[in-house]
JSON list of C-alpha atoms and ligand atoms in Angstrom, two decimals:
[
{"chain": "A", "resi": 26, "resn": "UNK", "atom": "CA", "xyz": [113.23, 129.16, 105.81]},
{"chain": "A", "resi": 27, "resn": "UNK", "atom": "CA", "xyz": [114.85, 125.69, 105.12]},
{"chain": "A", "resi": 28, "resn": "UNK", "atom": "CA", "xyz": [113.10, 123.58, 102.50]},
{"chain": "A", "resi": 29, "resn": "UNK", "atom": "CA", "xyz": [112.34, 119.91, 102.94]},
{"chain": "A", "resi": 30, "resn": "UNK", "atom": "CA", "xyz": [110.99, 117.85, 100.15]},
{"chain": "A", "resi": 31, "resn": "UNK", "atom": "CA", "xyz": [108.83, 114.99, 101.34]},
{"chain": "A", "resi": 32, "resn": "UNK", "atom": "CA", "xyz": [108.66, 112.06, 98.86]},
{"chain": "A", "resi": 33, "resn": "UNK", "atom": "CA", "xyz": [104.88, 111.59, 98.79]},
{"chain": "A", "resi": 34, "resn": "UNK", "atom": "CA", "xyz": [102.00, 112.29, 96.46]},
{"chain": "A", "resi": 35, "resn": "UNK", "atom": "CA", "xyz": [99.60, 112.08, 99.35]},
{"chain": "A", "resi": 36, "resn": "UNK", "atom": "CA", "xyz": [98.37, 115.56, 100.54]},
{"chain": "A", "resi": 37, "resn": "UNK", "atom": "CA", "xyz": [97.05, 114.20, 103.77]},
{"chain": "A", "resi": 38, "resn": "UNK", "atom": "CA", "xyz": [100.54, 113.11, 104.81]},
{"chain": "A", "resi": 39, "resn": "UNK", "atom": "CA", "xyz": [101.92, 116.64, 104.11]},
{"chain": "A", "resi": 40, "resn": "UNK", "atom": "CA", "xyz": [99.23, 118.14, 106.35]},
{"chain": "A", "resi": 41, "resn": "UNK", "atom": "CA", "xyz": [100.11, 115.77, 109.14]},
{"chain": "A", "resi": 42, "resn": "UNK", "atom": "CA", "xyz": [103.84, 116.31, 108.73]},
{"chain": "A", "resi": 43, "resn": "UNK", "atom": "CA", "xyz": [103.45, 120.09, 108.73]},
{"chain": "A", "resi": 44, "resn": "UNK", "atom": "CA", "xyz": [101.38, 119.85, 111.95]},
{"chain": "A", "resi": 45, "resn": "UNK", "atom": "CA", "xyz": [104.09, 117.85, 113.76]},
{"chain": "A", "resi": 46, "resn": "UNK", "atom": "CA", "xyz": [107.02, 119.83, 112.45]},
{"chain": "A", "resi": 47, "resn": "UNK", "atom": "CA", "xyz": [105.45, 123.34, 112.73]},
{"chain": "A", "resi": 48, "resn": "UNK", "atom": "CA", "xyz": [107.64, 124.52, 115.62]},
{"chain": "A", "resi": 49, "resn": "UNK", "atom": "CA", "xyz": [110.76, 123.88, 113.42]},
{"chain": "A", "resi": 50, "resn": "UNK", "atom": "CA", "xyz": [110.01, 126.72, 110.95]},
{"chain": "A", "resi": 51, "resn": "UNK", "atom": "CA", "xyz": [110.64, 124.48, 107.91]},
{"chain": "A", "resi": 52, "resn": "UNK", "atom": "CA", "xyz": [108.89, 124.57, 104.58]},
{"chain": "A", "resi": 53, "resn": "UNK", "atom": "CA", "xyz": [107.75, 121.07, 103.78]},
{"chain": "A", "resi": 54, "resn": "UNK", "atom": "CA", "xyz": [106.87, 120.50, 100.22]},
{"chain": "A", "resi": 55, "resn": "UNK", "atom": "CA", "xyz": [105.30, 117.47, 98.44]},
{"chain": "A", "resi": 56, "resn": "UNK", "atom": "CA", "xyz": [106.91, 116.20, 95.19]},
{"chain": "A", "resi": 57, "resn": "UNK", "atom": "CA", "xyz": [104.20, 118.05, 93.23]},
{"chain": "A", "resi": 58, "resn": "UNK", "atom": "CA", "xyz": [104.84, 121.29, 95.05]},
{"chain": "A", "resi": 59, "resn": "UNK", "atom": "CA", "xyz": [108.54, 120.94, 94.35]},
{"chain": "A", "resi": 60, "resn": "UNK", "atom": "CA", "xyz": [107.69, 120.20, 90.68]},
{"chain": "A", "resi": 61, "resn": "UNK", "atom": "CA", "xyz": [109.42, 116.76, 90.85]},
{"chain": "A", "resi": 62, "resn": "UNK", "atom": "CA", "xyz": [107.72, 114.02, 88.82]},
{"chain": "A", "resi": 63, "resn": "UNK", "atom": "CA", "xyz": [109.46, 110.67, 89.13]},
{"chain": "A", "resi": 64, "resn": "UNK", "atom": "CA", "xyz": [108.41, 107.15, 89.49]},
{"chain": "A", "resi": 65, "resn": "UNK", "atom": "CA", "xyz": [110.35, 105.23, 92.08]},
{"chain": "A", "resi": 66, "resn": "UNK", "atom": "CA", "xyz": [110.47, 101.46, 92.25]},
{"chain": "A", "resi": 67, "resn": "UNK", "atom": "CA", "xyz": [110.17, 100.46, 95.85]},
{"chain": "A", "resi": 68, "resn": "UNK", "atom": "CA", "xyz": [111.84, 97.01, 95.69]},
{"chain": "A", "resi": 69, "resn": "UNK", "atom": "CA", "xyz": [113.52, 96.86, 99.07]},
{"chain": "A", "resi": 70, "resn": "UNK", "atom": "CA", "xyz": [112.76, 94.12, 101.48]},
{"chain": "A", "resi": 71, "resn": "UNK", "atom": "CA", "xyz": [112.44, 96.22, 104.60]},
{"chain": "A", "resi": 72, "resn": "UNK", "atom": "CA", "xyz": [110.63, 99.54, 105.37]},
{"chain": "A", "resi": 73, "resn": "UNK", "atom": "CA", "xyz": [114.12, 101.09, 106.01]},
{"chain": "A", "resi": 74, "resn": "UNK", "atom": "CA", "xyz": [115.38, 99.99, 102.56]},
{"chain": "A", "resi": 75, "resn": "UNK", "atom": "CA", "xyz": [112.31, 101.44, 100.79]},
{"chain": "A", "resi": 76, "resn": "UNK", "atom": "CA", "xyz": [112.41, 104.72, 102.58]},
{"chain": "A", "resi": 77, "resn": "UNK", "atom": "CA", "xyz": [116.12, 105.06, 101.83]},
{"chain": "A", "resi": 78, "resn": "UNK", "atom": "CA", "xyz": [115.66, 104.09, 98.12]},
{"chain": "A", "resi": 79, "resn": "UNK", "atom": "CA", "xyz": [113.12, 106.92, 97.79]},
{"chain": "A", "resi": 80, "resn": "UNK", "atom": "CA", "xyz": [115.33, 109.48, 99.54]},
{"chain": "A", "resi": 81, "resn": "UNK", "atom": "CA", "xyz": [118.40, 108.55, 97.46]},
{"chain": "A", "resi": 82, "resn": "UNK", "atom": "CA", "xyz": [116.51, 108.78, 94.11]},
{"chain": "A", "resi": 83, "resn": "UNK", "atom": "CA", "xyz": [115.28, 112.34, 94.96]},
{"chain": "A", "resi": 84, "resn": "UNK", "atom": "CA", "xyz": [118.60, 113.39, 96.35]},
{"chain": "A", "resi": 85, "resn": "UNK", "atom": "CA", "xyz": [119.98, 112.88, 92.84]},
{"chain": "A", "resi": 86, "resn": "UNK", "atom": "CA", "xyz": [117.92, 115.74, 91.49]},
{"chain": "A", "resi": 87, "resn": "UNK", "atom": "CA", "xyz": [117.80, 118.30, 94.40]},
{"chain": "A", "resi": 88, "resn": "UNK", "atom": "CA", "xyz": [119.95, 119.93, 96.93]},
{"chain": "A", "resi": 89, "resn": "UNK", "atom": "CA", "xyz": [117.25, 120.37, 99.45]},
{"chain": "A", "resi": 90, "resn": "UNK", "atom": "CA", "xyz": [116.74, 118.07, 102.40]},
{"chain": "A", "resi": 91, "resn": "UNK", "atom": "CA", "xyz": [114.76, 115.06, 101.29]},
{"chain": "A", "resi": 92, "resn": "UNK", "atom": "CA", "xyz": [112.45, 112.95, 103.47]},
{"chain": "A", "resi": 93, "resn": "UNK", "atom": "CA", "xyz": [110.46, 109.82, 102.62]},
{"chain": "A", "resi": 94, "resn": "UNK", "atom": "CA", "xyz": [108.45, 107.26, 104.70]},
{"chain": "A", "resi": 95, "resn": "UNK", "atom": "CA", "xyz": [107.54, 103.69, 104.15]},
{"chain": "A", "resi": 96, "resn": "UNK", "atom": "CA", "xyz": [104.90, 102.03, 106.28]},
{"chain": "A", "resi": 97, "resn": "UNK", "atom": "CA", "xyz": [102.78, 98.96, 106.43]},
{"chain": "A", "resi": 98, "resn": "UNK", "atom": "CA", "xyz": [101.06, 96.33, 108.55]},
{"chain": "A", "resi": 99, "resn": "UNK", "atom": "CA", "xyz": [102.93, 93.37, 110.04]},
{"chain": "A", "resi": 100, "resn": "UNK", "atom": "CA", "xyz": [100.81, 90.42, 111.22]},
{"chain": "A", "resi": 101, "resn": "UNK", "atom": "CA", "xyz": [102.70, 87.84, 113.34]},
{"chain": "A", "resi": 102, "resn": "UNK", "atom": "CA", "xyz": [100.40, 84.90, 112.45]},
{"chain": "A", "resi": 103, "resn": "UNK", "atom": "CA", "xyz": [101.29, 85.61, 108.71]},
{"chain": "A", "resi": 104, "resn": "UNK", "atom": "CA", "xyz": [104.99, 85.84, 109.46]},
{"chain": "A", "resi": 105, "resn": "UNK", "atom": "CA", "xyz": [105.04, 89.49, 109.14]},
{"chain": "A", "resi": 106, "resn": "UNK", "atom": "CA", "xyz": [102.89, 89.80, 105.95]},
{"chain": "A", "resi": 107, "resn": "UNK", "atom": "CA", "xyz": [101.66, 91.95, 104.25]},
{"chain": "A", "resi": 108, "resn": "UNK", "atom": "CA", "xyz": [104.56, 94.03, 105.58]},
{"chain": "A", "resi": 109, "resn": "UNK", "atom": "CA", "xyz": [106.39, 95.91, 102.83]},
{"chain": "A", "resi": 110, "resn": "UNK", "atom": "CA", "xyz": [103.77, 94.56, 100.36]},
{"chain": "A", "resi": 111, "resn": "UNK", "atom": "CA", "xyz": [100.88, 96.19, 102.35]},
{"chain": "A", "resi": 112, "resn": "UNK", "atom": "CA", "xyz": [99.73, 98.45, 99.50]},
{"chain": "A", "resi": 113, "resn": "UNK", "atom": "CA", "xyz": [100.24, 95.71, 96.83]},
{"chain": "A", "resi": 114, "resn": "UNK", "atom": "CA", "xyz": [98.54, 92.92, 98.95]},
{"chain": "A", "resi": 115, "resn": "UNK", "atom": "CA", "xyz": [95.92, 91.28, 96.74]},
{"chain": "A", "resi": 116, "resn": "UNK", "atom": "CA", "xyz": [96.56, 93.80, 94.11]},
{"chain": "A", "resi": 117, "resn": "UNK", "atom": "CA", "xyz": [97.42, 97.52, 94.17]},
{"chain": "A", "resi": 118, "resn": "UNK", "atom": "CA", "xyz": [93.97, 98.71, 93.03]},
{"chain": "A", "resi": 119, "resn": "UNK", "atom": "CA", "xyz": [91.88, 96.21, 95.09]},
{"chain": "A", "resi": 120, "resn": "UNK", "atom": "CA", "xyz": [89.49, 98.00, 97.46]},
{"chain": "A", "resi": 121, "resn": "UNK", "atom": "CA", "xyz": [90.52, 97.76, 101.09]},
{"chain": "A", "resi": 122, "resn": "UNK", "atom": "CA", "xyz": [87.20, 96.18, 101.95]},
{"chain": "A", "resi": 123, "resn": "UNK", "atom": "CA", "xyz": [88.30, 93.12, 100.02]},
{"chain": "A", "resi": 124, "resn": "UNK", "atom": "CA", "xyz": [91.82, 93.20, 101.31]},
{"chain": "A", "resi": 125, "resn": "UNK", "atom": "CA", "xyz": [90.59, 93.43, 104.93]},
{"chain": "A", "resi": 126, "resn": "UNK", "atom": "CA", "xyz": [88.02, 90.66, 104.47]},
{"chain": "A", "resi": 127, "resn": "UNK", "atom": "CA", "xyz": [90.79, 88.54, 102.94]},
{"chain": "A", "resi": 128, "resn": "UNK", "atom": "CA", "xyz": [92.91, 89.00, 106.05]},
{"chain": "A", "resi": 129, "resn": "UNK", "atom": "CA", "xyz": [89.96, 88.28, 108.37]},
{"chain": "A", "resi": 130, "resn": "UNK", "atom": "CA", "xyz": [89.42, 85.00, 106.40]},
{"chain": "A", "resi": 131, "resn": "UNK", "atom": "CA", "xyz": [93.13, 84.05, 106.61]},
{"chain": "A", "resi": 132, "resn": "UNK", "atom": "CA", "xyz": [92.84, 84.47, 110.50]},
{"chain": "A", "resi": 133, "resn": "UNK", "atom": "CA", "xyz": [89.58, 82.67, 110.87]},
{"chain": "A", "resi": 134, "resn": "UNK", "atom": "CA", "xyz": [89.51, 80.55, 114.09]},
{"chain": "A", "resi": 135, "resn": "UNK", "atom": "CA", "xyz": [92.89, 82.01, 115.20]},
{"chain": "A", "resi": 136, "resn": "UNK", "atom": "CA", "xyz": [92.86, 82.85, 118.91]},
{"chain": "A", "resi": 137, "resn": "UNK", "atom": "CA", "xyz": [93.31, 86.38, 120.21]},
{"chain": "A", "resi": 138, "resn": "UNK", "atom": "CA", "xyz": [96.84, 85.75, 121.56]},
{"chain": "A", "resi": 139, "resn": "UNK", "atom": "CA", "xyz": [97.97, 84.82, 118.10]},
{"chain": "A", "resi": 140, "resn": "UNK", "atom": "CA", "xyz": [96.38, 87.79, 116.32]},
{"chain": "A", "resi": 141, "resn": "UNK", "atom": "CA", "xyz": [99.08, 90.25, 117.32]},
{"chain": "A", "resi": 142, "resn": "UNK", "atom": "CA", "xyz": [100.01, 92.83, 114.64]},
{"chain": "A", "resi": 143, "resn": "UNK", "atom": "CA", "xyz": [101.61, 96.31, 114.32]},
{"chain": "A", "resi": 144, "resn": "UNK", "atom": "CA", "xyz": [101.73, 99.28, 111.97]},
{"chain": "A", "resi": 145, "resn": "UNK", "atom": "CA", "xyz": [105.35, 100.27, 111.29]},
{"chain": "A", "resi": 146, "resn": "UNK", "atom": "CA", "xyz": [106.61, 103.46, 109.79]},
{"chain": "A", "resi": 147, "resn": "UNK", "atom": "CA", "xyz": [110.12, 104.32, 108.88]},
{"chain": "A", "resi": 148, "resn": "UNK", "atom": "CA", "xyz": [111.11, 107.87, 107.95]},
{"chain": "A", "resi": 149, "resn": "UNK", "atom": "CA", "xyz": [114.41, 108.56, 106.15]},
{"chain": "A", "resi": 150, "resn": "UNK", "atom": "CA", "xyz": [115.93, 111.99, 105.76]},
{"chain": "A", "resi": 151, "resn": "UNK", "atom": "CA", "xyz": [118.83, 112.77, 103.34]},
{"chain": "A", "resi": 152, "resn": "UNK", "atom": "CA", "xyz": [120.98, 115.86, 103.66]},
{"chain": "A", "resi": 153, "resn": "UNK", "atom": "CA", "xyz": [122.93, 117.78, 100.93]},
{"chain": "A", "resi": 154, "resn": "UNK", "atom": "CA", "xyz": [126.21, 116.44, 102.44]},
{"chain": "A", "resi": 155, "resn": "UNK", "atom": "CA", "xyz": [125.03, 112.95, 101.51]},
{"chain": "A", "resi": 156, "resn": "UNK", "atom": "CA", "xyz": [124.25, 111.78, 105.08]},
{"chain": "A", "resi": 157, "resn": "UNK", "atom": "CA", "xyz": [120.99, 109.70, 105.54]},
{"chain": "A", "resi": 158, "resn": "UNK", "atom": "CA", "xyz": [119.29, 109.11, 108.90]},
{"chain": "A", "resi": 159, "resn": "UNK", "atom": "CA", "xyz": [116.21, 107.08, 109.72]},
{"chain": "A", "resi": 160, "resn": "UNK", "atom": "CA", "xyz": [113.63, 106.90, 112.52]},
{"chain": "A", "resi": 161, "resn": "UNK", "atom": "CA", "xyz": [111.07, 104.24, 113.22]},
{"chain": "A", "resi": 162, "resn": "UNK", "atom": "CA", "xyz": [107.60, 104.30, 114.91]},
{"chain": "A", "resi": 163, "resn": "UNK", "atom": "CA", "xyz": [105.39, 101.35, 115.79]},
{"chain": "A", "resi": 164, "resn": "UNK", "atom": "CA", "xyz": [101.84, 100.95, 117.10]},
{"chain": "A", "resi": 165, "resn": "UNK", "atom": "CA", "xyz": [100.92, 97.50, 118.53]},
{"chain": "A", "resi": 166, "resn": "UNK", "atom": "CA", "xyz": [97.49, 95.97, 118.17]},
{"chain": "A", "resi": 167, "resn": "UNK", "atom": "CA", "xyz": [95.60, 92.81, 117.20]},
{"chain": "A", "resi": 168, "resn": "UNK", "atom": "CA", "xyz": [93.65, 91.89, 114.10]},
{"chain": "A", "resi": 169, "resn": "UNK", "atom": "CA", "xyz": [90.04, 92.19, 115.05]},
{"chain": "A", "resi": 170, "resn": "UNK", "atom": "CA", "xyz": [87.23, 89.73, 114.08]},
{"chain": "A", "resi": 171, "resn": "UNK", "atom": "CA", "xyz": [85.31, 92.11, 111.97]},
{"chain": "A", "resi": 172, "resn": "UNK", "atom": "CA", "xyz": [85.50, 95.38, 110.11]},
{"chain": "A", "resi": 173, "resn": "UNK", "atom": "CA", "xyz": [84.83, 98.26, 112.47]},
{"chain": "A", "resi": 174, "resn": "UNK", "atom": "CA", "xyz": [85.00, 102.04, 112.05]},
{"chain": "A", "resi": 175, "resn": "UNK", "atom": "CA", "xyz": [84.82, 104.60, 109.23]},
{"chain": "A", "resi": 176, "resn": "UNK", "atom": "CA", "xyz": [87.73, 106.81, 109.79]},
{"chain": "A", "resi": 177, "resn": "UNK", "atom": "CA", "xyz": [91.29, 106.50, 108.61]},
{"chain": "A", "resi": 178, "resn": "UNK", "atom": "CA", "xyz": [92.21, 104.41, 105.55]},
{"chain": "A", "resi": 179, "resn": "UNK", "atom": "CA", "xyz": [93.69, 101.10, 104.46]},
{"chain": "A", "resi": 180, "resn": "UNK", "atom": "CA", "xyz": [93.83, 98.43, 107.20]},
{"chain": "A", "resi": 181, "resn": "UNK", "atom": "CA", "xyz": [92.57, 100.67, 109.98]},
{"chain": "A", "resi": 182, "resn": "UNK", "atom": "CA", "xyz": [89.08, 98.95, 110.19]},
{"chain": "A", "resi": 183, "resn": "UNK", "atom": "CA", "xyz": [90.67, 95.58, 111.15]},
{"chain": "A", "resi": 184, "resn": "UNK", "atom": "CA", "xyz": [93.48, 97.03, 113.46]},
{"chain": "A", "resi": 185, "resn": "UNK", "atom": "CA", "xyz": [92.23, 96.88, 117.05]},
{"chain": "A", "resi": 186, "resn": "UNK", "atom": "CA", "xyz": [94.21, 98.72, 119.75]},
{"chain": "A", "resi": 187, "resn": "UNK", "atom": "CA", "xyz": [93.38, 97.01, 123.09]},
{"chain": "A", "resi": 188, "resn": "UNK", "atom": "CA", "xyz": [94.59, 100.01, 125.14]},
{"chain": "A", "resi": 189, "resn": "UNK", "atom": "CA", "xyz": [91.90, 102.20, 123.57]},
{"chain": "A", "resi": 190, "resn": "UNK", "atom": "CA", "xyz": [89.34, 99.41, 123.05]},
{"chain": "A", "resi": 191, "resn": "UNK", "atom": "CA", "xyz": [88.73, 100.40, 119.45]},
{"chain": "A", "resi": 192, "resn": "UNK", "atom": "CA", "xyz": [90.12, 100.02, 115.93]},
{"chain": "A", "resi": 193, "resn": "UNK", "atom": "CA", "xyz": [92.32, 102.84, 114.41]},
{"chain": "A", "resi": 194, "resn": "UNK", "atom": "CA", "xyz": [89.27, 103.38, 112.09]},
{"chain": "A", "resi": 195, "resn": "UNK", "atom": "CA", "xyz": [87.11, 104.20, 115.17]},
{"chain": "A", "resi": 196, "resn": "UNK", "atom": "CA", "xyz": [89.62, 106.83, 116.44]},
{"chain": "A", "resi": 197, "resn": "UNK", "atom": "CA", "xyz": [89.28, 110.51, 115.71]},
{"chain": "A", "resi": 198, "resn": "UNK", "atom": "CA", "xyz": [92.12, 111.74, 113.42]},
{"chain": "A", "resi": 199, "resn": "UNK", "atom": "CA", "xyz": [93.42, 113.74, 116.33]},
{"chain": "A", "resi": 200, "resn": "UNK", "atom": "CA", "xyz": [93.91, 110.67, 118.53]},
{"chain": "A", "resi": 201, "resn": "UNK", "atom": "CA", "xyz": [95.29, 108.58, 115.68]},
{"chain": "A", "resi": 202, "resn": "UNK", "atom": "CA", "xyz": [97.77, 111.27, 114.79]},
{"chain": "A", "resi": 203, "resn": "UNK", "atom": "CA", "xyz": [99.02, 111.41, 118.38]},
{"chain": "A", "resi": 204, "resn": "UNK", "atom": "CA", "xyz": [99.64, 107.69, 118.85]},
{"chain": "A", "resi": 205, "resn": "UNK", "atom": "CA", "xyz": [100.22, 106.38, 115.33]},
{"chain": "A", "resi": 206, "resn": "UNK", "atom": "CA", "xyz": [103.35, 104.69, 113.93]},
{"chain": "A", "resi": 207, "resn": "UNK", "atom": "CA", "xyz": [103.83, 107.68, 111.56]},
{"chain": "A", "resi": 208, "resn": "UNK", "atom": "CA", "xyz": [103.41, 110.28, 114.37]},
{"chain": "A", "resi": 209, "resn": "UNK", "atom": "CA", "xyz": [105.98, 108.45, 116.49]},
{"chain": "A", "resi": 210, "resn": "UNK", "atom": "CA", "xyz": [108.48, 108.17, 113.71]},
{"chain": "A", "resi": 211, "resn": "UNK", "atom": "CA", "xyz": [107.95, 111.88, 112.69]},
{"chain": "A", "resi": 212, "resn": "UNK", "atom": "CA", "xyz": [108.36, 113.08, 116.31]},
{"chain": "A", "resi": 213, "resn": "UNK", "atom": "CA", "xyz": [111.63, 111.18, 116.58]},
{"chain": "A", "resi": 214, "resn": "UNK", "atom": "CA", "xyz": [112.69, 112.73, 113.22]},
{"chain": "A", "resi": 215, "resn": "UNK", "atom": "CA", "xyz": [111.72, 116.17, 114.51]},
{"chain": "A", "resi": 216, "resn": "UNK", "atom": "CA", "xyz": [114.05, 115.71, 117.55]},
{"chain": "A", "resi": 217, "resn": "UNK", "atom": "CA", "xyz": [116.91, 114.60, 115.28]},
{"chain": "A", "resi": 218, "resn": "UNK", "atom": "CA", "xyz": [116.28, 117.54, 112.91]},
{"chain": "A", "resi": 219, "resn": "UNK", "atom": "CA", "xyz": [116.40, 120.04, 115.77]},
{"chain": "A", "resi": 220, "resn": "UNK", "atom": "CA", "xyz": [119.87, 118.70, 116.75]},
{"chain": "A", "resi": 221, "resn": "UNK", "atom": "CA", "xyz": [121.10, 118.30, 113.21]},
{"chain": "A", "resi": 222, "resn": "UNK", "atom": "CA", "xyz": [119.99, 121.73, 111.95]},
{"chain": "A", "resi": 223, "resn": "UNK", "atom": "CA", "xyz": [120.42, 123.55, 115.21]},
{"chain": "A", "resi": 224, "resn": "UNK", "atom": "CA", "xyz": [120.78, 127.26, 114.58]},
{"chain": "A", "resi": 225, "resn": "UNK", "atom": "CA", "xyz": [120.46, 126.82, 110.85]},
{"chain": "A", "resi": 226, "resn": "UNK", "atom": "CA", "xyz": [116.64, 126.70, 111.00]},
{"chain": "B", "resi": 308, "resn": "IMP", "atom": "P1", "xyz": [102.74, 103.91, 102.33]},
{"chain": "B", "resi": 308, "resn": "IMP", "atom": "O1", "xyz": [103.94, 103.85, 103.24]},
{"chain": "B", "resi": 308, "resn": "IMP", "atom": "O2", "xyz": [102.08, 105.10, 102.15]},
{"chain": "B", "resi": 308, "resn": "IMP", "atom": "O3", "xyz": [103.15, 103.25, 100.96]},
{"chain": "B", "resi": 308, "resn": "IMP", "atom": "O4", "xyz": [101.71, 102.84, 102.88]},
{"chain": "B", "resi": 308, "resn": "IMP", "atom": "C1", "xyz": [101.80, 101.46, 102.73]},
{"chain": "B", "resi": 308, "resn": "IMP", "atom": "C2", "xyz": [100.51, 100.81, 103.06]},
{"chain": "B", "resi": 308, "resn": "IMP", "atom": "O5", "xyz": [100.45, 100.41, 104.39]},
{"chain": "B", "resi": 308, "resn": "IMP", "atom": "C3", "xyz": [99.25, 101.60, 102.88]},
{"chain": "B", "resi": 308, "resn": "IMP", "atom": "O6", "xyz": [98.81, 101.61, 101.55]},
{"chain": "B", "resi": 308, "resn": "IMP", "atom": "C4", "xyz": [98.23, 100.86, 103.79]},
{"chain": "B", "resi": 308, "resn": "IMP", "atom": "O7", "xyz": [97.88, 99.68, 103.17]},
{"chain": "B", "resi": 308, "resn": "IMP", "atom": "C5", "xyz": [99.16, 100.45, 104.93]},
{"chain": "B", "resi": 308, "resn": "IMP", "atom": "N1", "xyz": [99.14, 101.48, 106.01]},
{"chain": "B", "resi": 308, "resn": "IMP", "atom": "C6", "xyz": [100.15, 102.25, 106.37]},
{"chain": "B", "resi": 308, "resn": "IMP", "atom": "N2", "xyz": [99.82, 103.09, 107.43]},
{"chain": "B", "resi": 308, "resn": "IMP", "atom": "C7", "xyz": [98.53, 102.77, 107.63]},
{"chain": "B", "resi": 308, "resn": "IMP", "atom": "C8", "xyz": [97.54, 103.33, 108.56]},
{"chain": "B", "resi": 308, "resn": "IMP", "atom": "O8", "xyz": [97.84, 104.21, 109.35]},
{"chain": "B", "resi": 308, "resn": "IMP", "atom": "N3", "xyz": [96.33, 102.68, 108.56]},
{"chain": "B", "resi": 308, "resn": "IMP", "atom": "C9", "xyz": [96.02, 101.74, 107.72]},
{"chain": "B", "resi": 308, "resn": "IMP", "atom": "N4", "xyz": [96.80, 101.27, 106.81]},
{"chain": "B", "resi": 308, "resn": "IMP", "atom": "C10", "xyz": [98.12, 101.74, 106.73]}
]
């Protein structure tokens, strides 16, 4: 079975990735499972740059296929912020309740048409021959007027998806995992991996 090391310390992500990739017969390992312990400085200015930075750093120490993702929330009214700074917005360790309320304050009085936003996820995969490929997934929505929903994490309680008439924090994990930015990027990556690895897997 081909091994893929996914550059995350988040076990929830590994579960989601395994679920989407299960038909490929790959063994997907977290950094911890691969016994890799490195601190990577994500100083890129785009999601693509950050995902590639992570992949390149880990490719230096393994011959396995390496994958990494970078994601965040882009709010049009804030010129794309918090964007690549999503986890650092208002401080890395600040509870999301506070971050979400801060965003609601920044958008106080802003009309619905101007509250457009999206979650973006870029996945990069690096192969032992040095090639790196990326895929991108996006889910469009608007910033709501209040915090709603208990599921999910991060900015989910303020991210309202008009098509489903609820925030991503009100969605079941099954629904969110079907339509999310991460699911879309992962599904695209799965198709590319099928072509790239072909008979090898
Ligand atoms: P990372 O790619 O895991 O570093 O995620 C970056 C940050 O983007 C997270 O810490 C969250 O603040 C935000 N984010 C990414 N995806 C989601 C999501 O599905 N829901 C809510 N927030 C998200």
